[in-house]
PDB file of C-alpha atoms in Angstrom:
ATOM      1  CA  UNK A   1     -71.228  25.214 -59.055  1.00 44.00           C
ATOM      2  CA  UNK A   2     -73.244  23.645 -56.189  1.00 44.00           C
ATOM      3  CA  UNK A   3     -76.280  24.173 -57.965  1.00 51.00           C
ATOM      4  CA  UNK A   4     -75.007  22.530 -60.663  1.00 52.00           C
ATOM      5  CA  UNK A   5     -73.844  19.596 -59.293  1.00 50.00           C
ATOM      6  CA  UNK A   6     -77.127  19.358 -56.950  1.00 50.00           C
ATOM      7  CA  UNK A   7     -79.269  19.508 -60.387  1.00 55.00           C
ATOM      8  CA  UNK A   8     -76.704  16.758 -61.625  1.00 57.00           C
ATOM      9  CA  UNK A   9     -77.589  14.546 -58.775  1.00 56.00           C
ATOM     10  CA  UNK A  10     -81.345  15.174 -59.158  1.00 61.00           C
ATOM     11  CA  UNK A  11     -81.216  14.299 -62.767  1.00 65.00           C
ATOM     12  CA  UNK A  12     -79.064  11.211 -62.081  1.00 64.00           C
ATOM     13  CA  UNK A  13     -82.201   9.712 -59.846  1.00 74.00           C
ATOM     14  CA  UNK A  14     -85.180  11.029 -61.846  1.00 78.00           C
ATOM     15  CA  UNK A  15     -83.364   8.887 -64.678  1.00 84.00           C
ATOM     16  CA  UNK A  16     -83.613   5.917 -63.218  1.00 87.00           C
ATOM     17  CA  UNK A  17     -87.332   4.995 -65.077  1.00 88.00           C
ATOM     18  CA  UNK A  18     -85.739   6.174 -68.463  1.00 89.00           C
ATOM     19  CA  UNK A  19     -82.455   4.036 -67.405  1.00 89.00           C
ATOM     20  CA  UNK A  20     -84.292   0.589 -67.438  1.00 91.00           C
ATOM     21  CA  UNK A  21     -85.884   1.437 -70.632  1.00 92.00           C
ATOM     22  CA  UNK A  22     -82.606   1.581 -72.390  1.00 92.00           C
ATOM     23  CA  UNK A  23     -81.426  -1.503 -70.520  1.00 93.00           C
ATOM     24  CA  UNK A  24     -84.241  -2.977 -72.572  1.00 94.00           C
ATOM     25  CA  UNK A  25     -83.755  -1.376 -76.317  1.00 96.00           C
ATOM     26  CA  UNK A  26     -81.473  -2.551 -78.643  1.00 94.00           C
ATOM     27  CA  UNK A  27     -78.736  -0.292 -80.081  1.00 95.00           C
ATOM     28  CA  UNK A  28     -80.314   1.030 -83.482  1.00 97.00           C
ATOM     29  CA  UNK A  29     -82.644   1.804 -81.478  1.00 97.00           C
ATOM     30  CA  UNK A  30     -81.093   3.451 -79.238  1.00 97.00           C
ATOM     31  CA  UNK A  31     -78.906   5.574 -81.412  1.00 97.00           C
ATOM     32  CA  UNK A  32     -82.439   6.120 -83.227  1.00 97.00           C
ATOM     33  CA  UNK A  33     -83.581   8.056 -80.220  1.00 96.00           C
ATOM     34  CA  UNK A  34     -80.347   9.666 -79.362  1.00 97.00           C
ATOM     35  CA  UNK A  35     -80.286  11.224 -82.797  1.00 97.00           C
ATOM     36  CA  UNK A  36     -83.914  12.039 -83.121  1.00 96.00           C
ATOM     37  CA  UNK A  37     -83.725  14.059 -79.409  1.00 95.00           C
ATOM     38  CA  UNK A  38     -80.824  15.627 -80.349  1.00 96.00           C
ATOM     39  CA  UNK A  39     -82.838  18.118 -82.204  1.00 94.00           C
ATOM     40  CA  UNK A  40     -84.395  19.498 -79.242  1.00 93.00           C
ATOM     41  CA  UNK A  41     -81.833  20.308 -76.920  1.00 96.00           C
ATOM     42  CA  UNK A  42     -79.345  21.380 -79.564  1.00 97.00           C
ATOM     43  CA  UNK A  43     -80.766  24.701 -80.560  1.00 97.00           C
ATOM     44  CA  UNK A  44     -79.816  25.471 -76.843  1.00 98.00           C
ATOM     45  CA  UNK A  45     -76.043  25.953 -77.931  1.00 98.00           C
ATOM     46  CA  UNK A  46     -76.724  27.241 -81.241  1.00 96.00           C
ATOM     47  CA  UNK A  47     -79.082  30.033 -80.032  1.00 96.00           C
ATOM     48  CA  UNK A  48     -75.590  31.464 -77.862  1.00 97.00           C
ATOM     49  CA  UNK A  49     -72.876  30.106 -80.043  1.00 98.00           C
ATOM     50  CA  UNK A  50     -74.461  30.228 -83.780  1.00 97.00           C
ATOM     51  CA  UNK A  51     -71.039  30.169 -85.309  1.00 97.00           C
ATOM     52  CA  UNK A  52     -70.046  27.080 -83.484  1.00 98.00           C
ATOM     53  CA  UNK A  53     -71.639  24.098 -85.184  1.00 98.00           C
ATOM     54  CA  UNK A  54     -69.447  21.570 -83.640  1.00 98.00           C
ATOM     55  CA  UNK A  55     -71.853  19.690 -81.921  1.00 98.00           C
ATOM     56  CA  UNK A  56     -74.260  19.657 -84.776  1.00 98.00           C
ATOM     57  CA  UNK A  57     -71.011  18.234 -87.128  1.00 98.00           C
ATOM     58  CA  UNK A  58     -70.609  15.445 -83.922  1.00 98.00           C
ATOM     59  CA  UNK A  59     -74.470  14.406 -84.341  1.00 98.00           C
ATOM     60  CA  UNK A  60     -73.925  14.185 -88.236  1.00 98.00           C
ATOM     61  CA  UNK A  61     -71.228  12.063 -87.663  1.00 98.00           C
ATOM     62  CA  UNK A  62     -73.211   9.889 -85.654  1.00 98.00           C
ATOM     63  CA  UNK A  63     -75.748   9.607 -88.185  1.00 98.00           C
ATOM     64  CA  UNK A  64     -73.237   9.284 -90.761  1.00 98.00           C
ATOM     65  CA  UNK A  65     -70.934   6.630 -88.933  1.00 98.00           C
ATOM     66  CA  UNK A  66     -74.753   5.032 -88.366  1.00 97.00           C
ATOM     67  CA  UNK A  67     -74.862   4.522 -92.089  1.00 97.00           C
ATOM     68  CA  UNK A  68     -71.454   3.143 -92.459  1.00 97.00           C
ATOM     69  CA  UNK A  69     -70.253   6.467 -94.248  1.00 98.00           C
ATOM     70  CA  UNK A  70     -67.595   7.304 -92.202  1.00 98.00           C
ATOM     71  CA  UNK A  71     -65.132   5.050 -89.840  1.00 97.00           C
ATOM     72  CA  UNK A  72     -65.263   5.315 -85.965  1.00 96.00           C
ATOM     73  CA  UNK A  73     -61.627   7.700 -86.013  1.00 96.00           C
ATOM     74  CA  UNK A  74     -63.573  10.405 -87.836  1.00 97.00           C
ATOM     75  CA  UNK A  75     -67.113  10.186 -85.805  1.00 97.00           C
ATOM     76  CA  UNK A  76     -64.719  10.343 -82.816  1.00 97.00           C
ATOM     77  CA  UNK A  77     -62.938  13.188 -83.696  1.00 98.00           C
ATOM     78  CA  UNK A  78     -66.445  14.673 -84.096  1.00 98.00           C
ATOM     79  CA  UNK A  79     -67.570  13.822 -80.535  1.00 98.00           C
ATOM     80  CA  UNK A  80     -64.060  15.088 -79.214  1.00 98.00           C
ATOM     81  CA  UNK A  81     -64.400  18.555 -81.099  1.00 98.00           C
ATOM     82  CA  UNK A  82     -68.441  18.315 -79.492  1.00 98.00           C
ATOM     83  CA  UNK A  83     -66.890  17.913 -76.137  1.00 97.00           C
ATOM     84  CA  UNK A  84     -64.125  20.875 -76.602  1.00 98.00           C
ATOM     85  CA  UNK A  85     -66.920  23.300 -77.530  1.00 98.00           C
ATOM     86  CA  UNK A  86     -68.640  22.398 -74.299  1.00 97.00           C
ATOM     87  CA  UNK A  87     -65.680  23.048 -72.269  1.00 96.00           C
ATOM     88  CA  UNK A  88     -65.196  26.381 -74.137  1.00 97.00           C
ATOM     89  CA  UNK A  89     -68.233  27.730 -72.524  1.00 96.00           C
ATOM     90  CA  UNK A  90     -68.833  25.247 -69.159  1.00 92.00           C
ATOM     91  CA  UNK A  91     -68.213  28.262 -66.940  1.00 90.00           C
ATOM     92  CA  UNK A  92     -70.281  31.111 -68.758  1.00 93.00           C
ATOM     93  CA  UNK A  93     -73.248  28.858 -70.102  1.00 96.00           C
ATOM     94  CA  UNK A  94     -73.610  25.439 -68.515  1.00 94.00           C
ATOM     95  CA  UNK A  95     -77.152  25.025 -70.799  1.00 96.00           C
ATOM     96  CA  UNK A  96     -74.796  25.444 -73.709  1.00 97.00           C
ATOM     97  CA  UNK A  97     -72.270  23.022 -72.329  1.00 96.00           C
ATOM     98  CA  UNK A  98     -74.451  20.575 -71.359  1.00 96.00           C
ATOM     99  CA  UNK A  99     -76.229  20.197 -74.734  1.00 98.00           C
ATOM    100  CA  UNK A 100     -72.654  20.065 -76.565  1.00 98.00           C
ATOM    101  CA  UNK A 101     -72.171  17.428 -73.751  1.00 97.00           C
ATOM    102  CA  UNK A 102     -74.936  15.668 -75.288  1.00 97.00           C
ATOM    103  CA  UNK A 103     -74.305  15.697 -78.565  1.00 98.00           C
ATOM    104  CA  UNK A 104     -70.895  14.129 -78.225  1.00 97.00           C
ATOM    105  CA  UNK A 105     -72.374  10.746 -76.704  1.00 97.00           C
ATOM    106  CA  UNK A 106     -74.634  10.786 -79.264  1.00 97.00           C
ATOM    107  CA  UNK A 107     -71.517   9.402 -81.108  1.00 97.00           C
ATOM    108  CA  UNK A 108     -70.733   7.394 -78.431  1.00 94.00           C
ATOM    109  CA  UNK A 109     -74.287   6.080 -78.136  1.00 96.00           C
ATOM    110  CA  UNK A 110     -73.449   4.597 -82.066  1.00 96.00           C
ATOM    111  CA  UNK A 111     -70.224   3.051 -80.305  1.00 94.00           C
ATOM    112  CA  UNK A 112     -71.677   1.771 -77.274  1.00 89.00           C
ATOM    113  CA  UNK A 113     -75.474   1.657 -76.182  1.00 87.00           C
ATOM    114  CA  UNK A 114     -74.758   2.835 -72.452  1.00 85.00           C
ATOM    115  CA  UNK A 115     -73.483   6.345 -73.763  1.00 86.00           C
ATOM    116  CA  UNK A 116     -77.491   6.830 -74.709  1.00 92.00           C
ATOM    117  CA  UNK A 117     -77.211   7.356 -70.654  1.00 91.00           C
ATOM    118  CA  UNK A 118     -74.929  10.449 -71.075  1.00 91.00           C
ATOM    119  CA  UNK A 119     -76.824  11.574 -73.480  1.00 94.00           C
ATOM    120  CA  UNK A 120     -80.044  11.675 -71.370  1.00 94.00           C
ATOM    121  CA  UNK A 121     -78.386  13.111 -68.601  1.00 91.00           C
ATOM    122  CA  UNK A 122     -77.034  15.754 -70.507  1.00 94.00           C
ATOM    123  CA  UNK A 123     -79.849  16.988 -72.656  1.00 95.00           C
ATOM    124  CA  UNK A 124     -82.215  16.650 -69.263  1.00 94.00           C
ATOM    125  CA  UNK A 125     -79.709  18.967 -67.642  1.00 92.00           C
ATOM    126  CA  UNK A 126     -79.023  21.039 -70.403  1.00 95.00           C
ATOM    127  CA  UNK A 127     -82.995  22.014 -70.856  1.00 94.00           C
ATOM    128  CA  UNK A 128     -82.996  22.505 -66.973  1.00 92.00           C
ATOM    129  CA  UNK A 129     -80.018  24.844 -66.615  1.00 92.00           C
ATOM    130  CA  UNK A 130     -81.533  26.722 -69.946  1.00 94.00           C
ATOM    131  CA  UNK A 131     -85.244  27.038 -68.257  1.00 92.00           C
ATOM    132  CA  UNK A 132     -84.479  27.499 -64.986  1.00 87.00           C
ATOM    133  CA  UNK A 133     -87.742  26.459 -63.588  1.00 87.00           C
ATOM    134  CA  UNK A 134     -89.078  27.267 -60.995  1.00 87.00           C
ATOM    135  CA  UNK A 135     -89.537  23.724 -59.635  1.00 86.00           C
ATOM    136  CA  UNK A 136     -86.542  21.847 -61.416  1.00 81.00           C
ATOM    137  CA  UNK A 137     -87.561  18.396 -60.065  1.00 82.00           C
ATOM    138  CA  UNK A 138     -91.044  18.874 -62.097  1.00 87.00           C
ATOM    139  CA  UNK A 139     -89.478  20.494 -65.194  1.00 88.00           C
ATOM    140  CA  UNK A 140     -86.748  17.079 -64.799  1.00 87.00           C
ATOM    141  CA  UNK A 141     -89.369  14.764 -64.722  1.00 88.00           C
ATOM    142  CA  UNK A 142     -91.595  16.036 -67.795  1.00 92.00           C
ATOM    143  CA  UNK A 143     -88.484  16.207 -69.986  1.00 92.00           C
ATOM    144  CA  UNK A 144     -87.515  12.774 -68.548  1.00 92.00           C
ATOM    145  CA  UNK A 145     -91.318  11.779 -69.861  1.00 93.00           C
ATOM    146  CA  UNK A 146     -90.784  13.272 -73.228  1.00 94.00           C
ATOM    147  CA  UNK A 147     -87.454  11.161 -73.207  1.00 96.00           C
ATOM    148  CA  UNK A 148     -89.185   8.090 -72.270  1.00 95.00           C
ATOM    149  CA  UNK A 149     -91.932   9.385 -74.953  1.00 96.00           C
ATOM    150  CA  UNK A 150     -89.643   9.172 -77.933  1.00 96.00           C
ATOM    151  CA  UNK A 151     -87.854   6.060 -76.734  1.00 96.00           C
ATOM    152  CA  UNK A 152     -90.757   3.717 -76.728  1.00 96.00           C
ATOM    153  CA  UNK A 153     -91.771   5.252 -80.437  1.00 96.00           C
ATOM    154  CA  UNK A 154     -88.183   4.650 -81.884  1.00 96.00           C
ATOM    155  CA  UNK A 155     -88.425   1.057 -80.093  1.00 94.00           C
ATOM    156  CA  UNK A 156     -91.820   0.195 -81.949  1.00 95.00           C
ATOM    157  CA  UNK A 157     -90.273   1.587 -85.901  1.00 93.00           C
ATOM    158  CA  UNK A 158     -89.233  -1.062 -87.949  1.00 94.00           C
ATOM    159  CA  UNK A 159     -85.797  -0.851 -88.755  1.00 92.00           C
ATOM    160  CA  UNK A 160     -85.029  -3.741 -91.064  1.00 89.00           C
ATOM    161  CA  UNK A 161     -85.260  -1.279 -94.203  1.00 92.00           C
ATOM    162  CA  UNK A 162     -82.960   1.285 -92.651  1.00 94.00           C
ATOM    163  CA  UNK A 163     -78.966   1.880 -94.232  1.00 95.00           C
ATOM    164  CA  UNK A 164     -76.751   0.673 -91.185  1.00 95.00           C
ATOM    165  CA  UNK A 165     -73.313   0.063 -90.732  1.00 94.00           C
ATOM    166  CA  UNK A 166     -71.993  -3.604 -90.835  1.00 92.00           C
ATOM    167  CA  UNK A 167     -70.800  -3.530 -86.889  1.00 93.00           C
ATOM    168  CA  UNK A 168     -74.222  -2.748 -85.798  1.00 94.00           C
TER     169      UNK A 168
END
């Protein structure tokens, strides 16, 4: 556990660059990103829990509730069931818990632009704890890179022609 909270910490700081790009995005954006890196740190959980497919229903309910196809109750009942599947397996797998973790703010990220934050934090941490590199603050800063990476694409696609929700 003090490993884990010492590669929590790291994370936390090496964010800080990726944190002040968000500041800057707006939220379709945002969510845009959130959704897209979703793919790559989910297939962490699914490779040790292939039954489970909670957090892959909580990030189509994100992209669903996106859309205006479903009403926040229902995405949030996603993100909830997301976050119960993490704390199924927090003790034995925390790659696996972070990355469910992560794919219950990508719900929130569609409520609220900060949660992109927690998903960041999340799929950075579940990647590291998955790895196990030798030198985590390297391995932390390329994924934060590749974060960064995707961000500034999703911020430069023209969204205008997209299917979104009324609220957003």
């Amino acid at each position: 556990m003090k490993q884990r909270k010492r590669t929590l910490m790291q994370t936390f700081k090496a964010l800080q660059p990726l944190k002040e790009l968000t500041a800057q995005q707006d939220r379709k954006t945002l969510i845009l990103w959130a959704l897209d890196c979703a793919d790559l740190v989910l297939p962490i959980f699914t490779e040790r829990y292939p039954e489970d497919l909670r957090p892959w229903e909580a990030v189509a309910a994100a992209r669903a509730w996106s859309r205006g196809e479903i009403k926040m109750p229902e995405a949030r009942r996603y993100a909830l069931a997301s976050h119960s599947a993490a704390t199924a397996v927090a003790d034995a797998d925390p790659a696996a818990c972070a990355a469910a973790r992560a794919a219950g703010h990508v719900v929130g990220t569609v409520h609220v632009g900060t949660h992109s934050m927690a998903f960041a934090s999340y799929a950075v941490n579940a990647q590291i704890f998955a790895a196990d590199p030798a030198d985590p603050d390297a391995f932390c800063a390329e994924q934060c890179i590749l974060l960064m990476n995707r961000l500034e694409h999703w911020s430069e696609i023209d969204k205008s022609e997209m299917v979104w929700a009324s609220f957003l």
